Short mmCIF file of C-alpha atoms in Angstrom, two decimals:
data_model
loop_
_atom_site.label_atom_id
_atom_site.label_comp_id
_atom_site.label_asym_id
_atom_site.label_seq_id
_atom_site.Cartn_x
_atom_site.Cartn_y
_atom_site.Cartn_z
CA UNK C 1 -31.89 -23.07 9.91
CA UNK C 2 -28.81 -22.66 8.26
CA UNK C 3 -26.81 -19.80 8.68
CA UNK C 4 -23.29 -18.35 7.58
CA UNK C 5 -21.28 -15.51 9.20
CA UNK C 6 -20.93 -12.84 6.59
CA UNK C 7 -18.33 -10.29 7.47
CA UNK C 8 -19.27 -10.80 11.17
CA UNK C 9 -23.02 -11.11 10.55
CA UNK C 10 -24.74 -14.20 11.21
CA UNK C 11 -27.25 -14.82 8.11
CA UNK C 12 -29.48 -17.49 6.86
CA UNK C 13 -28.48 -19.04 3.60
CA UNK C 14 -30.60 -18.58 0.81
CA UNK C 15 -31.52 -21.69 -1.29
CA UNK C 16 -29.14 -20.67 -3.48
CA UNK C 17 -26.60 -20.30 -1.37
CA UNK C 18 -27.70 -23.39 0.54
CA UNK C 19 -27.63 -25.51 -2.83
CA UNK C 20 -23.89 -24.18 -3.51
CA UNK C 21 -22.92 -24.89 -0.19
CA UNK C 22 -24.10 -28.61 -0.59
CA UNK C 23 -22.37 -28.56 -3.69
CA UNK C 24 -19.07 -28.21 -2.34
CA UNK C 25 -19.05 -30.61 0.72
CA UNK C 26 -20.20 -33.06 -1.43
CA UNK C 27 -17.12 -32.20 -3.78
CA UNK C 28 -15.16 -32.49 -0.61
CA UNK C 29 -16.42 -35.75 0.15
CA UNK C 30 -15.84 -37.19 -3.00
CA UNK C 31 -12.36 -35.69 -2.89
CA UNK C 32 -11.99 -37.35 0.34
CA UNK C 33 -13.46 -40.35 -0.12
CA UNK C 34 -10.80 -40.67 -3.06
CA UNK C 35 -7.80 -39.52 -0.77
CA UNK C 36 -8.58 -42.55 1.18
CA UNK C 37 -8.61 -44.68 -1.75
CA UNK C 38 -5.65 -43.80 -3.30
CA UNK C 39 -4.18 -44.00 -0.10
CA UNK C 40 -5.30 -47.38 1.55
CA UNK C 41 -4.32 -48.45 -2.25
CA UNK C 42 -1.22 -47.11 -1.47
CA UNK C 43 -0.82 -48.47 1.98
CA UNK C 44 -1.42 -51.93 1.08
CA UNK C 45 1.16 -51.59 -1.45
CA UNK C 46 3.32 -50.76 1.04
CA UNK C 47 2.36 -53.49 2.89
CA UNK C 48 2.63 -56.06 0.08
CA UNK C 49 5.89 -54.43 -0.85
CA UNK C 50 7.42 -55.11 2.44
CA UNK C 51 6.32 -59.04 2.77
CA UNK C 52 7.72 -59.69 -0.33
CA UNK C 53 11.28 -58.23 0.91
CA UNK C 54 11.26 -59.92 3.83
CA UNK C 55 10.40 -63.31 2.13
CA UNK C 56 12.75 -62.54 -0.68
CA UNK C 57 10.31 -62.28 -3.11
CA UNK C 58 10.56 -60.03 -6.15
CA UNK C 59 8.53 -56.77 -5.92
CA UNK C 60 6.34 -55.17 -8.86
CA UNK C 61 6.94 -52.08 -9.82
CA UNK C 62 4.17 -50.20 -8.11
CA UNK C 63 5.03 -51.93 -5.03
CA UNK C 64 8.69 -50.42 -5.85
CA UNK C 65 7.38 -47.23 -6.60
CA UNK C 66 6.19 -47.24 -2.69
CA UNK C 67 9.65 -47.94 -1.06
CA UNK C 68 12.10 -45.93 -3.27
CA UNK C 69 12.02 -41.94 -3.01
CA UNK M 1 -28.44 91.23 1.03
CA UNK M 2 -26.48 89.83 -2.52
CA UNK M 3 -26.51 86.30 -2.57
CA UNK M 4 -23.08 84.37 -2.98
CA UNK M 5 -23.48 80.45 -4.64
CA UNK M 6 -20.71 78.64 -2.89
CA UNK M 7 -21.96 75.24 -4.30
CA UNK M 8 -22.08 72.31 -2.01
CA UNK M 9 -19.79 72.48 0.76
CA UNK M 10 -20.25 68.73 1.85
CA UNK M 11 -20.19 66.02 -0.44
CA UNK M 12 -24.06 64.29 -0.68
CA UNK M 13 -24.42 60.36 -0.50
CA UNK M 14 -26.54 59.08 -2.97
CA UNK M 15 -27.29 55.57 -2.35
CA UNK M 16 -26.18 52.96 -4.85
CA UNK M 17 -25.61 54.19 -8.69
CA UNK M 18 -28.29 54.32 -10.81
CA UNK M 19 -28.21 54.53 -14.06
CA UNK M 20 -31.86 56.20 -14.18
CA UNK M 21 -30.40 59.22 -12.28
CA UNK M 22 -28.65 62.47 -12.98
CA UNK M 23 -25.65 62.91 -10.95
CA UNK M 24 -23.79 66.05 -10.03
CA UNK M 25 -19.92 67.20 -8.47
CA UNK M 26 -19.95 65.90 -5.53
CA UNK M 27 -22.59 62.98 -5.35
CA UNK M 28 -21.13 59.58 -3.55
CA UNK M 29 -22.24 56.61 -4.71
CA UNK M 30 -21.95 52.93 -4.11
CA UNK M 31 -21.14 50.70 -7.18
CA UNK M 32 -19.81 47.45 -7.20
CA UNK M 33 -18.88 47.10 -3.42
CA UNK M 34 -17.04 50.28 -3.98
CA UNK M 35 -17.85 53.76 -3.73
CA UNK M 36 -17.37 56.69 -6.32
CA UNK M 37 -17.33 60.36 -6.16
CA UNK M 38 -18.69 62.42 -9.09
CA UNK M 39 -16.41 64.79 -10.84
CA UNK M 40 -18.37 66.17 -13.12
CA UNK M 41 -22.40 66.58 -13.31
CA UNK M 42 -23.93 64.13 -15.96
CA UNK M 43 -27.42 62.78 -17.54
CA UNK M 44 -29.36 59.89 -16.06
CA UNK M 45 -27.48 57.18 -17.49
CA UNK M 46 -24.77 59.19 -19.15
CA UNK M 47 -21.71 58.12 -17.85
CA UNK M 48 -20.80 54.46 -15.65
CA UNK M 49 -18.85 54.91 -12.71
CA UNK M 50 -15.78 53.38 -14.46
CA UNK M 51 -15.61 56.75 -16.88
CA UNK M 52 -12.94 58.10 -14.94
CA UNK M 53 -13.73 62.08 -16.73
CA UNK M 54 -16.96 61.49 -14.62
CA UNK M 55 -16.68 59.57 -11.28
CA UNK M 56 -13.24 58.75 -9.26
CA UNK M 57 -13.14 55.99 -7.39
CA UNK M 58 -12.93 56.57 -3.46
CA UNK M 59 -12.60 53.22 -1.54
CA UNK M 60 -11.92 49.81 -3.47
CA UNK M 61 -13.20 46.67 -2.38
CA UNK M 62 -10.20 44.31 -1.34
CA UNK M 63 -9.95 40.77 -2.07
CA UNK M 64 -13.16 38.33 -1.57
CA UNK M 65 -12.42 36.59 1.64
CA UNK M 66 -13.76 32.89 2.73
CA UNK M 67 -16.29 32.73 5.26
CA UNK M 68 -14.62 30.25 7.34
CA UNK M 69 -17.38 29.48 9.18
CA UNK M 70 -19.30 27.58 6.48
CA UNK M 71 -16.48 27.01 4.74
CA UNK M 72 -15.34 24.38 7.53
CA UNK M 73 -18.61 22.46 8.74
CA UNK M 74 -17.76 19.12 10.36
CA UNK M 75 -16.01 18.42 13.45
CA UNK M 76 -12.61 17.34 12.22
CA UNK M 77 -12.72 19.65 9.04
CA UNK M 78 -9.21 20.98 8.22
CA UNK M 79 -8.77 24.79 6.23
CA UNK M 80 -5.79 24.71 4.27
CA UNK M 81 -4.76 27.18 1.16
CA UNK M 82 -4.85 25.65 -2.25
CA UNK M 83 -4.37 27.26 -5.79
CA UNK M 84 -7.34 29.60 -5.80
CA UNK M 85 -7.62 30.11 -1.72
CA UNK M 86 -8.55 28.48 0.73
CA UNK M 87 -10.63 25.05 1.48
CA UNK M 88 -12.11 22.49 3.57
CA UNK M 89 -10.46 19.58 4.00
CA UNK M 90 -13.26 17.25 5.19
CA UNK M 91 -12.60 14.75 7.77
CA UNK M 92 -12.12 11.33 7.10
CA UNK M 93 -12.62 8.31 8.20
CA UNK M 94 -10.50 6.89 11.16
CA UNK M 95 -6.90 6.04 11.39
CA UNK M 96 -6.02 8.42 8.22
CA UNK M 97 -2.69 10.35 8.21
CA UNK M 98 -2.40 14.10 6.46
CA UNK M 99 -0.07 13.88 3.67
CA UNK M 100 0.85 16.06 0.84
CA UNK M 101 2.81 16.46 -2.31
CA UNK M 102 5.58 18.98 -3.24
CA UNK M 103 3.14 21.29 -4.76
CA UNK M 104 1.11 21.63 -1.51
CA UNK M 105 -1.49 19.17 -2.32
CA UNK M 106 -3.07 17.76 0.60
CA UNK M 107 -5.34 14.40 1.65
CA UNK M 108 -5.73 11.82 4.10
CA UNK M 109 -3.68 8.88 3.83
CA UNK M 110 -4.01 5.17 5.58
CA UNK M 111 -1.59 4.55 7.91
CA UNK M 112 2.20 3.60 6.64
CA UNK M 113 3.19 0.14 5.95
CA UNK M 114 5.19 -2.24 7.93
CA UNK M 115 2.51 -3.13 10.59
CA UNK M 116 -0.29 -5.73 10.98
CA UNK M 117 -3.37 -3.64 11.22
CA UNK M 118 -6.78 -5.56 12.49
CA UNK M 119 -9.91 -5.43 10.33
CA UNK M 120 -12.83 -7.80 11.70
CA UNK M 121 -13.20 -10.88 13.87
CA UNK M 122 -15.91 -13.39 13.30
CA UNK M 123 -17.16 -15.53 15.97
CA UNK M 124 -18.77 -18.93 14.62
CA UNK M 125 -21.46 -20.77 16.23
CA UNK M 126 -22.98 -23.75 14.49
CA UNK M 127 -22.39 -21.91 10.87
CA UNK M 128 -21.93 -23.84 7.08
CA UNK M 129 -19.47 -20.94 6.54
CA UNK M 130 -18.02 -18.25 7.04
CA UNK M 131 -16.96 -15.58 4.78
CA UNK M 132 -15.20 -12.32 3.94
CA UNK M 133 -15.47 -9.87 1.28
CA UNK M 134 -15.92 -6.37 2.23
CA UNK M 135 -12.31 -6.25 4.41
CA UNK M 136 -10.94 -7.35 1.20
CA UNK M 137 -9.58 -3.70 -0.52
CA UNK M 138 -6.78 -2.23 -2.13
CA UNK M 139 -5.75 -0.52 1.10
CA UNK M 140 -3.89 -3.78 2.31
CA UNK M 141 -1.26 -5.73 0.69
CA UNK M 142 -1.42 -9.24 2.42
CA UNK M 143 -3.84 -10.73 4.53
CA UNK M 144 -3.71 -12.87 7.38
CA UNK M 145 -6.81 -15.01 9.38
CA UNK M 146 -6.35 -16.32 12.81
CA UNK M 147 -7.95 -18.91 13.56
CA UNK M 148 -8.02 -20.09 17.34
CA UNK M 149 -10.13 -22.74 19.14
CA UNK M 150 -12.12 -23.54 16.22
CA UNK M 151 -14.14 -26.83 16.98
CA UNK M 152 -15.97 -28.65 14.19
CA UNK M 153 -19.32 -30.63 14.84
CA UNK M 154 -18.45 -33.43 13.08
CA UNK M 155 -15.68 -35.62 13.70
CA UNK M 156 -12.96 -36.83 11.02
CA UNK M 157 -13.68 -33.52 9.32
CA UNK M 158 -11.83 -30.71 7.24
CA UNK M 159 -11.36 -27.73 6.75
CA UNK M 160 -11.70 -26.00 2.93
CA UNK M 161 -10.91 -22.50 1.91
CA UNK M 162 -12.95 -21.12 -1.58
CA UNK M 163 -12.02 -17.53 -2.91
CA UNK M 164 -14.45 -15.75 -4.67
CA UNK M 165 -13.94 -13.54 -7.90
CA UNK M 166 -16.48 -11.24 -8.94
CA UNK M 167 -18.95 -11.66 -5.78
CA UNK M 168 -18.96 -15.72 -6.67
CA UNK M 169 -17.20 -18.40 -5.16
CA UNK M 170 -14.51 -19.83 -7.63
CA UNK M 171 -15.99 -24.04 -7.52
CA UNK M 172 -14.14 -25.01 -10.34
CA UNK M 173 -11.17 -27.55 -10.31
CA UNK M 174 -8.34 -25.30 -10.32
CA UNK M 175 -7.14 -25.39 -7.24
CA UNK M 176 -3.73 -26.79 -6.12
CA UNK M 177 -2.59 -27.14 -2.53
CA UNK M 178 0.51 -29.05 -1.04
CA UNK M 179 0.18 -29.70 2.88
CA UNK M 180 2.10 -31.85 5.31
CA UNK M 181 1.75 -32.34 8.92
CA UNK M 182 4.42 -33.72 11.85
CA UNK M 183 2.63 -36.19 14.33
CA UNK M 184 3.53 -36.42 17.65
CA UNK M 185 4.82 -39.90 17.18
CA UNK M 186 7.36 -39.01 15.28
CA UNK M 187 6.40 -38.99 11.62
CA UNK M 188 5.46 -36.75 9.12
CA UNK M 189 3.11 -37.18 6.32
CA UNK M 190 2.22 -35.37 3.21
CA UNK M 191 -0.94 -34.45 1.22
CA UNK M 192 -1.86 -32.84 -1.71
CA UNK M 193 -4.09 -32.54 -5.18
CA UNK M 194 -3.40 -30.59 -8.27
CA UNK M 195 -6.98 -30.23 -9.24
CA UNK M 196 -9.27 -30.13 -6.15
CA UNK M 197 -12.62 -27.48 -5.75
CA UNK M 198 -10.68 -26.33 -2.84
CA UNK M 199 -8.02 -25.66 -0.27
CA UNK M 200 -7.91 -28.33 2.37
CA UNK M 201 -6.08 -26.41 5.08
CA UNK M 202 -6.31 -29.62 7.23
CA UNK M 203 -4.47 -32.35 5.83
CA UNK M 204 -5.35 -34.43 8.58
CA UNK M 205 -8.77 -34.33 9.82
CA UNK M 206 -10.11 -32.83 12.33
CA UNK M 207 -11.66 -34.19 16.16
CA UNK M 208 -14.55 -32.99 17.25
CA UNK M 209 -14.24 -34.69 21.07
CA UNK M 210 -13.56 -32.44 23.74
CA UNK M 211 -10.86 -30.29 24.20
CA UNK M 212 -9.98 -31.28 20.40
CA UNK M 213 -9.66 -28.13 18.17
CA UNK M 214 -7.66 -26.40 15.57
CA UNK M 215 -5.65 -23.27 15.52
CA UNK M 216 -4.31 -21.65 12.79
CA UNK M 217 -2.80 -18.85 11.09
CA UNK M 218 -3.37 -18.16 7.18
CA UNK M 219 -2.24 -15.93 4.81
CA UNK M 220 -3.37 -14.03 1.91
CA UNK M 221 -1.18 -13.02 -0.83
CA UNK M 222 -2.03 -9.97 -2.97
CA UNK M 223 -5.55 -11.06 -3.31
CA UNK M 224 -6.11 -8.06 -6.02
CA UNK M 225 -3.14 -8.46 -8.16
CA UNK M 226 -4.34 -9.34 -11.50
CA UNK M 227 -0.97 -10.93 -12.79
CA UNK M 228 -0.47 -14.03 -10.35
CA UNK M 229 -2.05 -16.65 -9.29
CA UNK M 230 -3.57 -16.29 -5.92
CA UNK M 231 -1.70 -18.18 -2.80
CA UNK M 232 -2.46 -18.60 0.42
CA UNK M 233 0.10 -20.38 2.85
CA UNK M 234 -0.51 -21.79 6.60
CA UNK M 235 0.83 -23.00 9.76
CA UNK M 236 -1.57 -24.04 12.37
CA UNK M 237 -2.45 -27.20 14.88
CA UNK M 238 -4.74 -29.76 14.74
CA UNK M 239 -6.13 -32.11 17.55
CA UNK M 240 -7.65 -35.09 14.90
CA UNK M 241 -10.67 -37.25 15.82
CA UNK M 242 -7.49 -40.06 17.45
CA UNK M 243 -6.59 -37.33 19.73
CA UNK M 244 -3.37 -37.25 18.10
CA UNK M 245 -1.68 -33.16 17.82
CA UNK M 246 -0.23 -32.60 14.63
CA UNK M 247 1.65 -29.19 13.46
CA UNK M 248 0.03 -28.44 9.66
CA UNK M 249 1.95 -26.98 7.39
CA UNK M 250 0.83 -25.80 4.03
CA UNK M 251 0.07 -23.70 0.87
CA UNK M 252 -2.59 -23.53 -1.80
CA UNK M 253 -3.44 -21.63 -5.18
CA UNK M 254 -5.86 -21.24 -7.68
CA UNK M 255 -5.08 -21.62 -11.41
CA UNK M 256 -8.17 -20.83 -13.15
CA UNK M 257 -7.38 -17.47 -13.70
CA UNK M 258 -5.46 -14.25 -12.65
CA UNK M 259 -8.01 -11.70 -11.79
CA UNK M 260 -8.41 -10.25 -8.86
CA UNK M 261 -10.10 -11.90 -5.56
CA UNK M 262 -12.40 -10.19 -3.23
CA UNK M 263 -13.07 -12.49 -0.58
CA UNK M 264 -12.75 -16.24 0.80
CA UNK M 265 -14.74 -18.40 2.51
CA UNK M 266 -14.18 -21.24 4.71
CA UNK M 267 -15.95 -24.52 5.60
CA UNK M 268 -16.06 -28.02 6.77
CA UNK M 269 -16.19 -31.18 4.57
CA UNK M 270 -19.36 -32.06 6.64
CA UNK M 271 -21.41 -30.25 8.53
CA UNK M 272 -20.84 -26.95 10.21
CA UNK M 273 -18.07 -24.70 12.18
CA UNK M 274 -18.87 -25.79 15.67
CA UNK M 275 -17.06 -22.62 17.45
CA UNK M 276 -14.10 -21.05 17.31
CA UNK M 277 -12.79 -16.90 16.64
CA UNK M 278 -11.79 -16.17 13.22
CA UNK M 279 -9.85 -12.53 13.34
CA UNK M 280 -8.93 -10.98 9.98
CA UNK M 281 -5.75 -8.75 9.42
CA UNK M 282 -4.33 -6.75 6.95
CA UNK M 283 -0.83 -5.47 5.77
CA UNK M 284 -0.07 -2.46 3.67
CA UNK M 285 3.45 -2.93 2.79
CA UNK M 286 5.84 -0.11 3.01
#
């Protein structure tokens, strides 16, 4: 049983409710899952960005855009 | 012996007028919630009591008073004068204040402004959600939720925060939030969307091992204005699923429209709300 607390009442969801409620954790998982994305995208950018300085190596510009505020 | 008429020598009470009866000097009568003397002997239905060549008025009712005993019928029921006498003022509900204007106009007022006053605390246990709606009314200005111990089932979880419009959740993607947390080694990260289905009051996740929990305060700015987008703004703690305590800083809106709120919910991006106390406050500024 699933159950909400409604202005300090505990209550089952209806199946609407219940449906709706599905509905946006799996928005929040998708949101999440492209947070991570973009940021392990991000990160390895990062990552890329800083080999190449150390080796000397010239950077592209998303791998600028990481570094420089 | 002769026999002298003196005429009456005491006056006679009659019972109430009628206007079927003859009526001579002297009669009393009752008319009105006043009482009359005849002057001068008449025909059944001749002459009213308010002919003054007939009848003179001997006692006159004075002003209607209020039976104060129905009047006022509740324990807590105030009498007071207003324009056309006097009336109940009926008690009201708790924590109301007598006030009045400068023409002596009186009613109950909520308390003055300037202090935090407490309005509900929810308790969760294993719930999707939970939500609030009827503390949200035009007697406070600004709202705030505290939120302490909350645990979440799940691990590597978050927390989201919907307002509803209209008695429906708002699921569209209009809502903005900015959020940024300091880690206790050292750094500080920041998180955001500008069109999410939510507020993610957690911009790091949360743990769901033990002892790891979140505490938070969030609050609610002029949820019923209908010329502003609504904002919420937070500061809270967060234990995430490495163990690691972060300080969360943050705010959110929602863009899709201007209209008034009347409640929020909140909910984890998996799973339920573990545990935790969730009091709600309000502010009526002064």
């Amino acid at each position: 049983m699933v159950t909400k607390i409604s202005n300090g009442i505990r209550v089952e969801l209806t199946a609407e409710e219940q449906a709706e409620h599905d509905a946006a954790q799996a928005a929040a998982q998708a949101s999440e899952t492209a947070n991570a994305e973009a940021k392990a995208e991000k990160d390895a950018l990062k990552a890329s960005a800083k080999a190449k300085l150390i080796a000397g190596e010239a950077l592209t510009e998303a791998e600028a855009d990481t570094i420089v505020l | 012996m002769a026999t002298v008429n003196l005429g009456r020598i005491k006056p006679v009470f009659r019972g109430a007028y009628s206007g079927s009866t003859a009526y001579v000097v002297d009669d009393i009568v009752t008319h009105g919630n006043e009482s009359y003397i005849c002057i001068q002997a008449h025909g059944a239905g001749t002459q009213a009591t308010s002919v003054t060549a007939y009848w003179t008025k001997l006692a006159a009712k004075g002003t209607d008073g209020t039976d104060v005993g129905t009047t006022i019928t509740t324990q807590g029921d105030i009498l007071y004068r207003d324009g056309s006498g006097l009336q109940r003022l009926a008690k009201p509900a708790s924590d109301k204040f007598l006030q009045n204007t400068s023409g002596g106009v009186l009613s109950w007022a909520d308390a003055g402004g300037g202090a935090w006053t407490f309005l509900s605390k929810q308790t969760a246990s294993d719930n999707a959600l939970l939500e609030w709606n009827s503390d949200i009314t035009s007697t406070y200005d600004v709202y705030k939720l505290i939120i302490s111990n909350a645990h979440s089932v799940n691990d590597s979880a978050h927390a989201y925060i919907q307002f509803r419009q209209s008695s429906s959740y708002l699921t569209g993607s209009n809502y903005r939030w900015a959020a940024g947390r300091a880690l206790d080694n050292s750094t500080f990260s920041a998180a955001g969307s500008t069109s999410d289905n939510f507020i993610r009051i957690t911009s790091d996740s949360t743990g769901n091992a033990t002892g790891e929990c979140w505490n938070f305060e969030i609050t609610f700015w002029d949820l019923l204005g209908t010329d502003n987008y609504k904002q919420i703004h937070w500061n809270g703690a967060n234990i995430n699923q490495d163990g690691t305590i972060k300080q969360e800083v943050g705010a959110g809106t929602y863009t899709g429209s201007v209209a008034a709120m009347d409640g929020f919910k909140i909910y984890m991006s998996s799973n339920n709300i573990q545990s935790g106390q969730f009091a709600l406050y309000g502010l009526k500024q002064a």
